PDB file of N, CA and C in Angstrom:
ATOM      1  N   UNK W   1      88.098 -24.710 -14.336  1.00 57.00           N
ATOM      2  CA  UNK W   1      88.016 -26.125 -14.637  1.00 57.00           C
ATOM      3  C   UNK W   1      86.858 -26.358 -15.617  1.00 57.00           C
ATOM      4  N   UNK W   2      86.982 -27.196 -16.824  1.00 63.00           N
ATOM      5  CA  UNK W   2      85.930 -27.292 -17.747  1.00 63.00           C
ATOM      6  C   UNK W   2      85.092 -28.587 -17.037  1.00 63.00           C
ATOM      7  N   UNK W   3      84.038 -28.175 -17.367  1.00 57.00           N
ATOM      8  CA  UNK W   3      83.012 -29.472 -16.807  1.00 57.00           C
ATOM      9  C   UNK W   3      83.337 -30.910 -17.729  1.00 57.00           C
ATOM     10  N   UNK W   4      82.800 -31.475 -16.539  1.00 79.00           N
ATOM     11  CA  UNK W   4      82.843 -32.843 -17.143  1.00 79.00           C
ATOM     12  C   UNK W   4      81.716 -34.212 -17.412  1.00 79.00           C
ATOM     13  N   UNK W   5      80.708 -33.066 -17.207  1.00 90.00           N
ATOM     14  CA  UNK W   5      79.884 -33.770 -17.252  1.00 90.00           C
ATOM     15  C   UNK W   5      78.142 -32.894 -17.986  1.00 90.00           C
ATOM     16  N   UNK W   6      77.747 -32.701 -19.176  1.00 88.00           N
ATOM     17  CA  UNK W   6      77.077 -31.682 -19.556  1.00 88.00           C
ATOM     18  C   UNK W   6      75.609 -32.836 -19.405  1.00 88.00           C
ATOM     19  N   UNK W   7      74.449 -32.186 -18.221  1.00 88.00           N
ATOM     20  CA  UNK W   7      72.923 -32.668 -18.686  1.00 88.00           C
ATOM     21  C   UNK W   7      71.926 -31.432 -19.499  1.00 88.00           C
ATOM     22  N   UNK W   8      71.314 -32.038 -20.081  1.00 86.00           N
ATOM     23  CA  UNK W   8      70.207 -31.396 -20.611  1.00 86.00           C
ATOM     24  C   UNK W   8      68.807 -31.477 -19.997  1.00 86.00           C
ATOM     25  N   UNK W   9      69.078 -30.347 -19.207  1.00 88.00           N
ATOM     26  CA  UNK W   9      67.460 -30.740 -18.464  1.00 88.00           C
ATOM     27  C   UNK W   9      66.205 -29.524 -19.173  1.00 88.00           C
ATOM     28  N   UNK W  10      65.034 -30.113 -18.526  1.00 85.00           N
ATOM     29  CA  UNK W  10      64.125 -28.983 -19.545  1.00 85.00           C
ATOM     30  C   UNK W  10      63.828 -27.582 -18.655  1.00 85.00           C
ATOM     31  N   UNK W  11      62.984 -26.654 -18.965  1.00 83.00           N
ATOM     32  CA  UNK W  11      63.307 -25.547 -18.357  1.00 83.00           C
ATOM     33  C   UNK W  11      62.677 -25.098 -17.002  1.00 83.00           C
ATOM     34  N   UNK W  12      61.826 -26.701 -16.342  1.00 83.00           N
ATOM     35  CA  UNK W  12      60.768 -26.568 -14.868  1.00 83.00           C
ATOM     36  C   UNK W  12      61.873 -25.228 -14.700  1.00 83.00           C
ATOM     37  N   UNK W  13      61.316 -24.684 -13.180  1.00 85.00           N
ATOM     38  CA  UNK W  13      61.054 -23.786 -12.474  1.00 85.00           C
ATOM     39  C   UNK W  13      62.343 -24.797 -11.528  1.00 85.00           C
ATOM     40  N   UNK W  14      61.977 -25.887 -11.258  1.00 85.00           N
ATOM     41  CA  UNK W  14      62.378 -26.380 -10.253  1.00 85.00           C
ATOM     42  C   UNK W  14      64.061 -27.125 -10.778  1.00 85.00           C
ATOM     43  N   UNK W  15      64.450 -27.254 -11.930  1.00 85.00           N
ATOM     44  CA  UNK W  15      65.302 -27.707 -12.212  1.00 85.00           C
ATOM     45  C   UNK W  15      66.407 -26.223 -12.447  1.00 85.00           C
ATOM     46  N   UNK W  16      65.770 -25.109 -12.484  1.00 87.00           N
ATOM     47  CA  UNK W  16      66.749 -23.939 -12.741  1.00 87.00           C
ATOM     48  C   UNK W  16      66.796 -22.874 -11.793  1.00 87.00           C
ATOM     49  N   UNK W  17      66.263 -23.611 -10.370  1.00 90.00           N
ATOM     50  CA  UNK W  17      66.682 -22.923  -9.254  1.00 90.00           C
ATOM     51  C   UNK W  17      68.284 -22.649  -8.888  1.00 90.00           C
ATOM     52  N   UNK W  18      68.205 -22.265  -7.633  1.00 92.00           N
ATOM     53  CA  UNK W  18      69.805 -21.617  -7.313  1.00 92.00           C
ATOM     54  C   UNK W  18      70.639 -22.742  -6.704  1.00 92.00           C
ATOM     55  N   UNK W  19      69.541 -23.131  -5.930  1.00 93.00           N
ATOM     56  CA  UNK W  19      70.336 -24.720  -5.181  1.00 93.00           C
ATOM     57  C   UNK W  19      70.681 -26.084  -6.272  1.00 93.00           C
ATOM     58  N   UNK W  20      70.265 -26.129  -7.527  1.00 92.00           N
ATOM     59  CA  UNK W  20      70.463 -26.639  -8.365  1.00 92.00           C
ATOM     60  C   UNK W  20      71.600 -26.139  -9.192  1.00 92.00           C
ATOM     61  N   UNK W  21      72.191 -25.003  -9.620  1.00 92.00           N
ATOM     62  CA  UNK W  21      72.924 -24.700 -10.224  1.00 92.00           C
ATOM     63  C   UNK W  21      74.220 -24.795  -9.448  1.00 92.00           C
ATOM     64  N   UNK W  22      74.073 -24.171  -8.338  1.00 94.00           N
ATOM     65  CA  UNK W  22      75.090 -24.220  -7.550  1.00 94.00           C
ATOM     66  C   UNK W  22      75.418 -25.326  -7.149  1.00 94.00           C
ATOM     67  N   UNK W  23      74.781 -26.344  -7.186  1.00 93.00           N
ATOM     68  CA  UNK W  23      75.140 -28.254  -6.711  1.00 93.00           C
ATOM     69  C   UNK W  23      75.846 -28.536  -7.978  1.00 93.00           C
ATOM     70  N   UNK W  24      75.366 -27.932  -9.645  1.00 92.00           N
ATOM     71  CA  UNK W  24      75.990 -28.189 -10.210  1.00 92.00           C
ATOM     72  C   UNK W  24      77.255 -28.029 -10.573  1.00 92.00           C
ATOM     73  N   UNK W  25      77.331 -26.909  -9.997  1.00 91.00           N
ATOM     74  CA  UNK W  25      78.456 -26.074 -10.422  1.00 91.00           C
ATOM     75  C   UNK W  25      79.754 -26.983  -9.898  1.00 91.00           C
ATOM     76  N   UNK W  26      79.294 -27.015  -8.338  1.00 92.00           N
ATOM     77  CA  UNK W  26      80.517 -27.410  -7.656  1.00 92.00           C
ATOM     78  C   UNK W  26      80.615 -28.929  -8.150  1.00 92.00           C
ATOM     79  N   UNK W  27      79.672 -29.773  -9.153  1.00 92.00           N
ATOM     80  CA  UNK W  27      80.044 -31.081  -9.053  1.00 92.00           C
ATOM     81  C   UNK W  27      80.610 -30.713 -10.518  1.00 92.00           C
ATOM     82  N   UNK W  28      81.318 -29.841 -11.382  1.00 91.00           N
ATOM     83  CA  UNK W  28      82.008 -29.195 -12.396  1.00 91.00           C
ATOM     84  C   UNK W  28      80.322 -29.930 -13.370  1.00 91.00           C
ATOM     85  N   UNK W  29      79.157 -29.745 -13.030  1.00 92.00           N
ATOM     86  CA  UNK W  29      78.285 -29.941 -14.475  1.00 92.00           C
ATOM     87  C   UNK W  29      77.715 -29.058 -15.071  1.00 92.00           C
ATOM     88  N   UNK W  30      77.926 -29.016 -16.521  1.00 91.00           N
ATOM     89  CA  UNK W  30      77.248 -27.876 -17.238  1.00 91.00           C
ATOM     90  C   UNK W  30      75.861 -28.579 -17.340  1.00 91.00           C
ATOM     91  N   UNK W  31      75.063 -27.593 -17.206  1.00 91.00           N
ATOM     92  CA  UNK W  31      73.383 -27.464 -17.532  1.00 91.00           C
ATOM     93  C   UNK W  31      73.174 -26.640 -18.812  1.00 91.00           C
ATOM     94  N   UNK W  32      72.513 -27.516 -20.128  1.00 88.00           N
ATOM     95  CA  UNK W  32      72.438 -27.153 -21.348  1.00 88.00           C
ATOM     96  C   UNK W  32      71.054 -27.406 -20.931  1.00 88.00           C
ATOM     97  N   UNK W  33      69.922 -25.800 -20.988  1.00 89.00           N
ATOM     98  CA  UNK W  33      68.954 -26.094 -20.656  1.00 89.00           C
ATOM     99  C   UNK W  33      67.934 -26.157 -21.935  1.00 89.00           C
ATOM    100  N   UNK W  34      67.168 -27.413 -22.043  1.00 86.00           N
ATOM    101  CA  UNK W  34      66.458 -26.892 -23.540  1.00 86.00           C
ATOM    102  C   UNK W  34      65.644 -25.884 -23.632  1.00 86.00           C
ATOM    103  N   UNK W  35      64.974 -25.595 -24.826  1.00 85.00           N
ATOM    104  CA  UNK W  35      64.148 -24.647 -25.087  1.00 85.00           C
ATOM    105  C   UNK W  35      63.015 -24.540 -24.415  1.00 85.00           C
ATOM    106  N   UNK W  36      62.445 -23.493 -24.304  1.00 82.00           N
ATOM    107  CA  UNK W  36      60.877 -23.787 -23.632  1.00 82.00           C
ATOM    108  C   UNK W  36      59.928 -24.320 -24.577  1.00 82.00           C
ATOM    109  N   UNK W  37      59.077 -25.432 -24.541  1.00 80.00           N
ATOM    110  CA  UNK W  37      57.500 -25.832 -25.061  1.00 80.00           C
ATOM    111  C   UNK W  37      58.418 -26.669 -26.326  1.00 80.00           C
ATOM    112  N   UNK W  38      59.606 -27.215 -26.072  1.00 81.00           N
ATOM    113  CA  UNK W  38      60.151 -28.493 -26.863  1.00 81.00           C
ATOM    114  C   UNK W  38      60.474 -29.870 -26.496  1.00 81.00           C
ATOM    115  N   UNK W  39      59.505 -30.386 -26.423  1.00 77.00           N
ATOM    116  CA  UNK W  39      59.334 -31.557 -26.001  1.00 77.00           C
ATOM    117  C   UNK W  39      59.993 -32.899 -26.779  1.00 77.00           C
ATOM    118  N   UNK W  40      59.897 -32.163 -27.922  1.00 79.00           N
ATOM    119  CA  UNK W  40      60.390 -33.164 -29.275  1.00 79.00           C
ATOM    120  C   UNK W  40      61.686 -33.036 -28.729  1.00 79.00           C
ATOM    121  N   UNK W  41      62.547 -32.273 -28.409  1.00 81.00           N
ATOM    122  CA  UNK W  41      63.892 -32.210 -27.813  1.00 81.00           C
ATOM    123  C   UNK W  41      64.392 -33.408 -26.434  1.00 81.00           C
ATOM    124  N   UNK W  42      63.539 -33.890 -25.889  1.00 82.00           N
ATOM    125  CA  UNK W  42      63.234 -34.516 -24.368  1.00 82.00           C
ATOM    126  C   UNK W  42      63.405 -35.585 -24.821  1.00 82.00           C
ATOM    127  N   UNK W  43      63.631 -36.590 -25.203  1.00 83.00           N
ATOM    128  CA  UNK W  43      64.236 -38.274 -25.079  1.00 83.00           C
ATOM    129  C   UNK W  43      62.806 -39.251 -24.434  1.00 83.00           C
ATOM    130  N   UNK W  44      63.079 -38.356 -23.180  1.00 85.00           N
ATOM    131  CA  UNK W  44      62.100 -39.086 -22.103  1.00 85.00           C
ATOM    132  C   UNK W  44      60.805 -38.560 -22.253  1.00 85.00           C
ATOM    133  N   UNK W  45      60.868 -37.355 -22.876  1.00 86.00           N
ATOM    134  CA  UNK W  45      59.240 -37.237 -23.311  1.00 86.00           C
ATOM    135  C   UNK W  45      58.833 -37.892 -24.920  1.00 86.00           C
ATOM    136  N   UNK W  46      59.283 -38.673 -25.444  1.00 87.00           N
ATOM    137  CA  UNK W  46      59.270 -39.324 -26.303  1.00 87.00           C
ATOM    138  C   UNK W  46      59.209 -40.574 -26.063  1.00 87.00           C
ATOM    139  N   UNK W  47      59.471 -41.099 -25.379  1.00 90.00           N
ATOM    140  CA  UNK W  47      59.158 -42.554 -24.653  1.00 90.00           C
ATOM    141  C   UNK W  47      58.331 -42.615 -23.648  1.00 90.00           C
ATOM    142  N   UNK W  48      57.736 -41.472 -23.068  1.00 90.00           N
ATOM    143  CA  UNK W  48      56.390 -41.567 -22.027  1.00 90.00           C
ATOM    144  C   UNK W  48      55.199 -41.328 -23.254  1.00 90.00           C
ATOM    145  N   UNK W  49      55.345 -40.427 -24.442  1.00 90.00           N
ATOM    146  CA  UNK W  49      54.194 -40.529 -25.473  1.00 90.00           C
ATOM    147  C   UNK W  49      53.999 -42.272 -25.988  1.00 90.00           C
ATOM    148  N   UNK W  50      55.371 -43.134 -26.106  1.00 91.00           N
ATOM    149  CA  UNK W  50      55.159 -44.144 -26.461  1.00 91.00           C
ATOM    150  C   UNK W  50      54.603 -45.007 -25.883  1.00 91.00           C
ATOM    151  N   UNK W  51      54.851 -44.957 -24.300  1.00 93.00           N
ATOM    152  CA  UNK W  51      54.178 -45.932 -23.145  1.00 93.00           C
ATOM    153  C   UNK W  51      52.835 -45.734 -23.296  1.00 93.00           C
ATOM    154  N   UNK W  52      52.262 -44.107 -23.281  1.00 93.00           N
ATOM    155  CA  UNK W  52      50.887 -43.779 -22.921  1.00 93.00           C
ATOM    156  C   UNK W  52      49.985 -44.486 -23.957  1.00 93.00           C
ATOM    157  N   UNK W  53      50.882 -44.248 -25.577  1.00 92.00           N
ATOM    158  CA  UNK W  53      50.051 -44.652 -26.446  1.00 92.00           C
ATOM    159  C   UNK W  53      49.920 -46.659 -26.344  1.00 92.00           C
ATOM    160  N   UNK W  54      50.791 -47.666 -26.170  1.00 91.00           N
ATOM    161  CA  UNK W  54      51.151 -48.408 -25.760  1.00 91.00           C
ATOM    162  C   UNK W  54      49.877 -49.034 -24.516  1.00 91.00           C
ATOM    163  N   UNK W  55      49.351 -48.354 -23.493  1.00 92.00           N
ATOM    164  CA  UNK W  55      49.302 -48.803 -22.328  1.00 92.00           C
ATOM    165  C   UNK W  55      47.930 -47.969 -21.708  1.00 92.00           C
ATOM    166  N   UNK W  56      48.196 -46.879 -22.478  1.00 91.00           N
ATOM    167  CA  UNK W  56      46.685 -46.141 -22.306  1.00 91.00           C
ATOM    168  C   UNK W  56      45.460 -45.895 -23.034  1.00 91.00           C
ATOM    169  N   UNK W  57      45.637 -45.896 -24.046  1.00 90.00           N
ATOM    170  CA  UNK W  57      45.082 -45.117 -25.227  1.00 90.00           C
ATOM    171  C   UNK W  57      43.949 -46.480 -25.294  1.00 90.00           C
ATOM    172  N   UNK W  58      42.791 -46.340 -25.280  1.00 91.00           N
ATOM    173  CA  UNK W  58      41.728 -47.511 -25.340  1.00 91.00           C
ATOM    174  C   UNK W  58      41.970 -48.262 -24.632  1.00 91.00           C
ATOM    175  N   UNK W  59      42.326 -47.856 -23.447  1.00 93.00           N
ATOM    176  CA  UNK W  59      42.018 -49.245 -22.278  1.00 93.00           C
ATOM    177  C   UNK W  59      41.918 -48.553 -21.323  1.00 93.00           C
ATOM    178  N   UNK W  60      41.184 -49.408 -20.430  1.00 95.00           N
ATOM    179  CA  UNK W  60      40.968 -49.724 -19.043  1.00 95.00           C
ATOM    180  C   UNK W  60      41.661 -50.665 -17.965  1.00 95.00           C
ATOM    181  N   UNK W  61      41.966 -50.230 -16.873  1.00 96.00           N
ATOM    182  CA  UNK W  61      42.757 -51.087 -16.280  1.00 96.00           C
ATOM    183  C   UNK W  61      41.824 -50.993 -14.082  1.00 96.00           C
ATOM    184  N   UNK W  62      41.264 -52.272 -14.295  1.00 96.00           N
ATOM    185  CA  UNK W  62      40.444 -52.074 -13.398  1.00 96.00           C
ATOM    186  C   UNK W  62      41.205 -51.675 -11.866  1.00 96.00           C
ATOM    187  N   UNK W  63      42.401 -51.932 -11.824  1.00 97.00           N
ATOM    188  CA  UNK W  63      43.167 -51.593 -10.212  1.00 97.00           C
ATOM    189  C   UNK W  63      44.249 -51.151 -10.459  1.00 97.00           C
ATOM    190  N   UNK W  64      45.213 -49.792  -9.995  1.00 97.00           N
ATOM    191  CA  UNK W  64      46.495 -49.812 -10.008  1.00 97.00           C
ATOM    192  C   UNK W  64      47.049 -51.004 -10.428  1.00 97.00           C
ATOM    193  N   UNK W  65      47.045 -52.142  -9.924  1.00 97.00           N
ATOM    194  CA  UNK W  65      48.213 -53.148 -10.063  1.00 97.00           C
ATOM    195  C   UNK W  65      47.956 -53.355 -11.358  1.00 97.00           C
ATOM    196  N   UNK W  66      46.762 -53.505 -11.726  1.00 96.00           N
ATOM    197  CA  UNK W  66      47.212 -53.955 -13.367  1.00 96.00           C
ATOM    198  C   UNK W  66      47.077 -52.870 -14.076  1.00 96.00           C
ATOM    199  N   UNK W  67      47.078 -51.681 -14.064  1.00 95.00           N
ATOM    200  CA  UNK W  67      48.187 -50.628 -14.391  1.00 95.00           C
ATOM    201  C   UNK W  67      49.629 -50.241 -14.889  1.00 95.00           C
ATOM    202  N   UNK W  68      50.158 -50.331 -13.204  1.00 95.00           N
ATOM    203  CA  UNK W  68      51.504 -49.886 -12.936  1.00 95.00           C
ATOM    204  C   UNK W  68      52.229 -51.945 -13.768  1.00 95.00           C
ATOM    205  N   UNK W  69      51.691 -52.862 -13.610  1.00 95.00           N
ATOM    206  CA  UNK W  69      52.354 -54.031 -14.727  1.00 95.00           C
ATOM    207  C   UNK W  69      52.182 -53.836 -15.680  1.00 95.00           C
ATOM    208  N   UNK W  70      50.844 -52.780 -16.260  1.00 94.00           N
ATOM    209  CA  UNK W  70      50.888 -52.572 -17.931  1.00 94.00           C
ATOM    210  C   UNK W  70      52.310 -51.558 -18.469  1.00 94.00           C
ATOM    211  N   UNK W  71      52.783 -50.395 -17.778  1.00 95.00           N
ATOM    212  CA  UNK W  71      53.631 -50.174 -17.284  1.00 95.00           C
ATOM    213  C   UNK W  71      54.549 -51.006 -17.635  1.00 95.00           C
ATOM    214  N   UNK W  72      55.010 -51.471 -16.350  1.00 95.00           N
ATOM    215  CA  UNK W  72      56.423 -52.227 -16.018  1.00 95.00           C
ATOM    216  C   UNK W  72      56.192 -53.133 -17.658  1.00 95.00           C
ATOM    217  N   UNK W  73      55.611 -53.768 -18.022  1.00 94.00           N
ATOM    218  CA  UNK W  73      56.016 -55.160 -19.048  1.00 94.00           C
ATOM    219  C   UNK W  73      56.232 -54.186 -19.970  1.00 94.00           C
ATOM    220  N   UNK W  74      55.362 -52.855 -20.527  1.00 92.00           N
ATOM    221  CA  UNK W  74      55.715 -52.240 -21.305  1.00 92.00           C
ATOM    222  C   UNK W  74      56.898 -51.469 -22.044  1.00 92.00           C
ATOM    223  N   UNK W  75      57.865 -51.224 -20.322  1.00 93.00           N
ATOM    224  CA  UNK W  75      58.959 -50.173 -20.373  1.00 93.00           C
ATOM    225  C   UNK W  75      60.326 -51.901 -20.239  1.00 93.00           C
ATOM    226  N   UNK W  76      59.504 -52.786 -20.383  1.00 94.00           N
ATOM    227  CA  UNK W  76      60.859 -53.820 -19.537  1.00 94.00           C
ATOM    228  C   UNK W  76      60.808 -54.434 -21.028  1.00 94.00           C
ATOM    229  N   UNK W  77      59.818 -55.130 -21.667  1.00 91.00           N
ATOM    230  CA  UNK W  77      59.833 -55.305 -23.721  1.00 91.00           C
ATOM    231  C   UNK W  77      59.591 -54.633 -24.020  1.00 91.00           C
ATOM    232  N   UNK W  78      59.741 -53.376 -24.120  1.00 87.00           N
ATOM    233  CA  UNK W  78      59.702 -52.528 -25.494  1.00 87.00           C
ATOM    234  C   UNK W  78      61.396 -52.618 -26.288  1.00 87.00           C
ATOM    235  N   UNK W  79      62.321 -53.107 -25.413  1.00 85.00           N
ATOM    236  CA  UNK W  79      63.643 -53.094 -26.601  1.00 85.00           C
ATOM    237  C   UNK W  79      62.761 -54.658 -27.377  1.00 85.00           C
ATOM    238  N   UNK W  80      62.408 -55.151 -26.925  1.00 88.00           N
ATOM    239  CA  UNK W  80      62.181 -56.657 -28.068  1.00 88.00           C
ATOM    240  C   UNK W  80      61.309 -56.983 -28.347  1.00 88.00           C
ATOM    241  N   UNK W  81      60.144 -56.123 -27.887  1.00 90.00           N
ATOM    242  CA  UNK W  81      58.790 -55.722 -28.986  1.00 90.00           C
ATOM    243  C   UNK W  81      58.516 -54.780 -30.039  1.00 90.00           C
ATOM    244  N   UNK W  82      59.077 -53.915 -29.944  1.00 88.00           N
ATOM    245  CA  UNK W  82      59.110 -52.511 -30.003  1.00 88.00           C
ATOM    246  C   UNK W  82      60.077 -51.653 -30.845  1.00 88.00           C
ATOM    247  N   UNK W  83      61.346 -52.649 -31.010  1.00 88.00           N
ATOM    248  CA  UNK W  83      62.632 -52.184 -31.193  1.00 88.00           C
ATOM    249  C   UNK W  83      62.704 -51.340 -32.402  1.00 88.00           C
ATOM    250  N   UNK W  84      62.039 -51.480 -33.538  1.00 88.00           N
ATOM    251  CA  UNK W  84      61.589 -50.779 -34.680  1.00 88.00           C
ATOM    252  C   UNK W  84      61.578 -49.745 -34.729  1.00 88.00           C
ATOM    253  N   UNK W  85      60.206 -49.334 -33.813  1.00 88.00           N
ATOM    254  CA  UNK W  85      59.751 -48.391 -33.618  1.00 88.00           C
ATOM    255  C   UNK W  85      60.477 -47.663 -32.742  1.00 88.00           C
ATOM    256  N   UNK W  86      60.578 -47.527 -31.741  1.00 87.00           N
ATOM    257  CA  UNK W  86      61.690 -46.932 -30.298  1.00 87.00           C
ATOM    258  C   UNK W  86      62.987 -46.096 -31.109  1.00 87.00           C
ATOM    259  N   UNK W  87      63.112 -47.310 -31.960  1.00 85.00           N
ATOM    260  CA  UNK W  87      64.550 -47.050 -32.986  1.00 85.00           C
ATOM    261  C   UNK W  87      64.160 -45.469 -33.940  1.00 85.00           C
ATOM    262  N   UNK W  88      63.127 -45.805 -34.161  1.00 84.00           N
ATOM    263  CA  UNK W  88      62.910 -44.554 -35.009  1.00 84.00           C
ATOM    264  C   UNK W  88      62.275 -43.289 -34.494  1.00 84.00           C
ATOM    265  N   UNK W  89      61.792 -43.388 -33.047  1.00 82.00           N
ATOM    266  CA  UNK W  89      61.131 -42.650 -31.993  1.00 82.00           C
ATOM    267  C   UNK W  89      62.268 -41.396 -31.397  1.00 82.00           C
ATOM    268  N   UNK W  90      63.576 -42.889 -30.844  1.00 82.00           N
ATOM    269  CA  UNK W  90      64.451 -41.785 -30.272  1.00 82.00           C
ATOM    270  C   UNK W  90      65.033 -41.877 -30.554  1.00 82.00           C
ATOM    271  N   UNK W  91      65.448 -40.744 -32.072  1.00 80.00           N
ATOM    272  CA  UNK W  91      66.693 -41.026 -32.759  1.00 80.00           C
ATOM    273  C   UNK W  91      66.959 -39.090 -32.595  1.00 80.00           C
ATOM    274  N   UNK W  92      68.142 -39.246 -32.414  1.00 74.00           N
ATOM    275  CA  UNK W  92      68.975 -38.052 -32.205  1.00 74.00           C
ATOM    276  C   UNK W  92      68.537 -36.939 -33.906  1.00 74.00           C
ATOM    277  N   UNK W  93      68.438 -37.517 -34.854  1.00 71.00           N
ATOM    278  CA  UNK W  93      68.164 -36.629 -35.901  1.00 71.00           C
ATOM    279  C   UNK W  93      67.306 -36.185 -35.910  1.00 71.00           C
ATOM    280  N   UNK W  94      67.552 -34.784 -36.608  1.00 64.00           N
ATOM    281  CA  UNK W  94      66.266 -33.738 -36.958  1.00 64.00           C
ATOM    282  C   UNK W  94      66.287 -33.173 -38.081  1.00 64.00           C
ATOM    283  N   UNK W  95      65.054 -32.674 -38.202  1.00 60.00           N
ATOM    284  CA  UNK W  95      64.823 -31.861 -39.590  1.00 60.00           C
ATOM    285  C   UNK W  95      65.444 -30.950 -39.904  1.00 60.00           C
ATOM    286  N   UNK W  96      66.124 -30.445 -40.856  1.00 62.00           N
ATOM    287  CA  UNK W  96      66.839 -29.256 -40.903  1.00 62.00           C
ATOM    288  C   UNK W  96      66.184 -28.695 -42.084  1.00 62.00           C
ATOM    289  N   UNK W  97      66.346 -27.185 -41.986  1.00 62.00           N
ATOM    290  CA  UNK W  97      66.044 -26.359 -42.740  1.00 62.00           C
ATOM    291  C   UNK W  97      66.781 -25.434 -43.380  1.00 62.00           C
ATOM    292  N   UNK W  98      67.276 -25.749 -44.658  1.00 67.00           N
ATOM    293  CA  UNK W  98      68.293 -25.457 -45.376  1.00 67.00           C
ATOM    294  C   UNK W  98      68.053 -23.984 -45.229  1.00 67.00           C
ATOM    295  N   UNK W  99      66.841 -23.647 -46.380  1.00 64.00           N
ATOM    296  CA  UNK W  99      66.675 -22.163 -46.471  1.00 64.00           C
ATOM    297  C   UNK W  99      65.226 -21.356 -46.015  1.00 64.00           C
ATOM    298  N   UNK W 100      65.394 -21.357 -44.266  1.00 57.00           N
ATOM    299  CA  UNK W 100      64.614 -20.736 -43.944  1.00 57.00           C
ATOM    300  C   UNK W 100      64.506 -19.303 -43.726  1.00 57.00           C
ATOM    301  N   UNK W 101      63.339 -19.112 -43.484  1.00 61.00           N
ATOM    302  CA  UNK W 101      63.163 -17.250 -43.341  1.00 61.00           C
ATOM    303  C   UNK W 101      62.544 -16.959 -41.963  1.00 61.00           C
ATOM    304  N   UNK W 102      63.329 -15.939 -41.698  1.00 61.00           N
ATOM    305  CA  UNK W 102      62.386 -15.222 -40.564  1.00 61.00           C
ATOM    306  C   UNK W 102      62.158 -14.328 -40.543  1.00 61.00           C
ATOM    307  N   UNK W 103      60.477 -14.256 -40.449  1.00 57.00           N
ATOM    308  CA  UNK W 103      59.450 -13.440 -41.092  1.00 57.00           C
ATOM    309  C   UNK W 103      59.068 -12.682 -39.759  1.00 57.00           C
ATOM    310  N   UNK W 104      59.169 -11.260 -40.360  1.00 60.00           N
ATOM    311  CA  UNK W 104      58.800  -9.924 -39.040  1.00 60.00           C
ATOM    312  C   UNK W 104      56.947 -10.159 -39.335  1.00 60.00           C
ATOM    313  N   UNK W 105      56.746  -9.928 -38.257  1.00 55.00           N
ATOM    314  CA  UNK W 105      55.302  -9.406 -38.293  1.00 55.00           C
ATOM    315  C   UNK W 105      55.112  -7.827 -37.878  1.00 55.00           C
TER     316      UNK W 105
END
């Protein structure tokens, strides 16, 4: 039976265990696992660099709560603050390299 359902998860330890594959298996999902130390590949690690920079980067936030709301308002308008940018953050295209070499050492 061909799967019907393909995720891309990254390469934890914990996502490419046995009890994981095998849950997948039987729910027919292929696991397209990305590369190791490619983050630029991750969606969601591209939108936690945006929050951090967004929400962390020169500030202080004197209690969890006004934290985890810098957070929440951040991840809840960023389509209609943000949309620009996000747009050009997580966009499926990449660089390609027409004529590259690979060089022996």
């Amino acid at each position: 039976m061909l799967p019907y359902l393909r995720l891309a998860p990254d390469n934890a330890r914990y996502q490419k265990c046995k009890i994981v594959e095998e849950l997948a298996l039987s729910l027919s999902i292929e696991l397209l696992y990305l590369p190791s130390y490619s983050p630029n590949l991750n969606l969601i690690e591209r939108l936690w660099k945006f929050v951090k920079k967004k929400c962390l980067y020169g500030k202080y936030y004197e209690n969890f709560s006004d934290f985890s709301s810098a957070i929440y308002e951040c991840l809840n308008d960023a389509h209609l603050k943000h949309k620009k940018e996000l747009d050009s953050l997580l966009t499926l295209r990449f660089q390609k390299f027409n004529k590259s070499q690979i060089m022996n050492v």
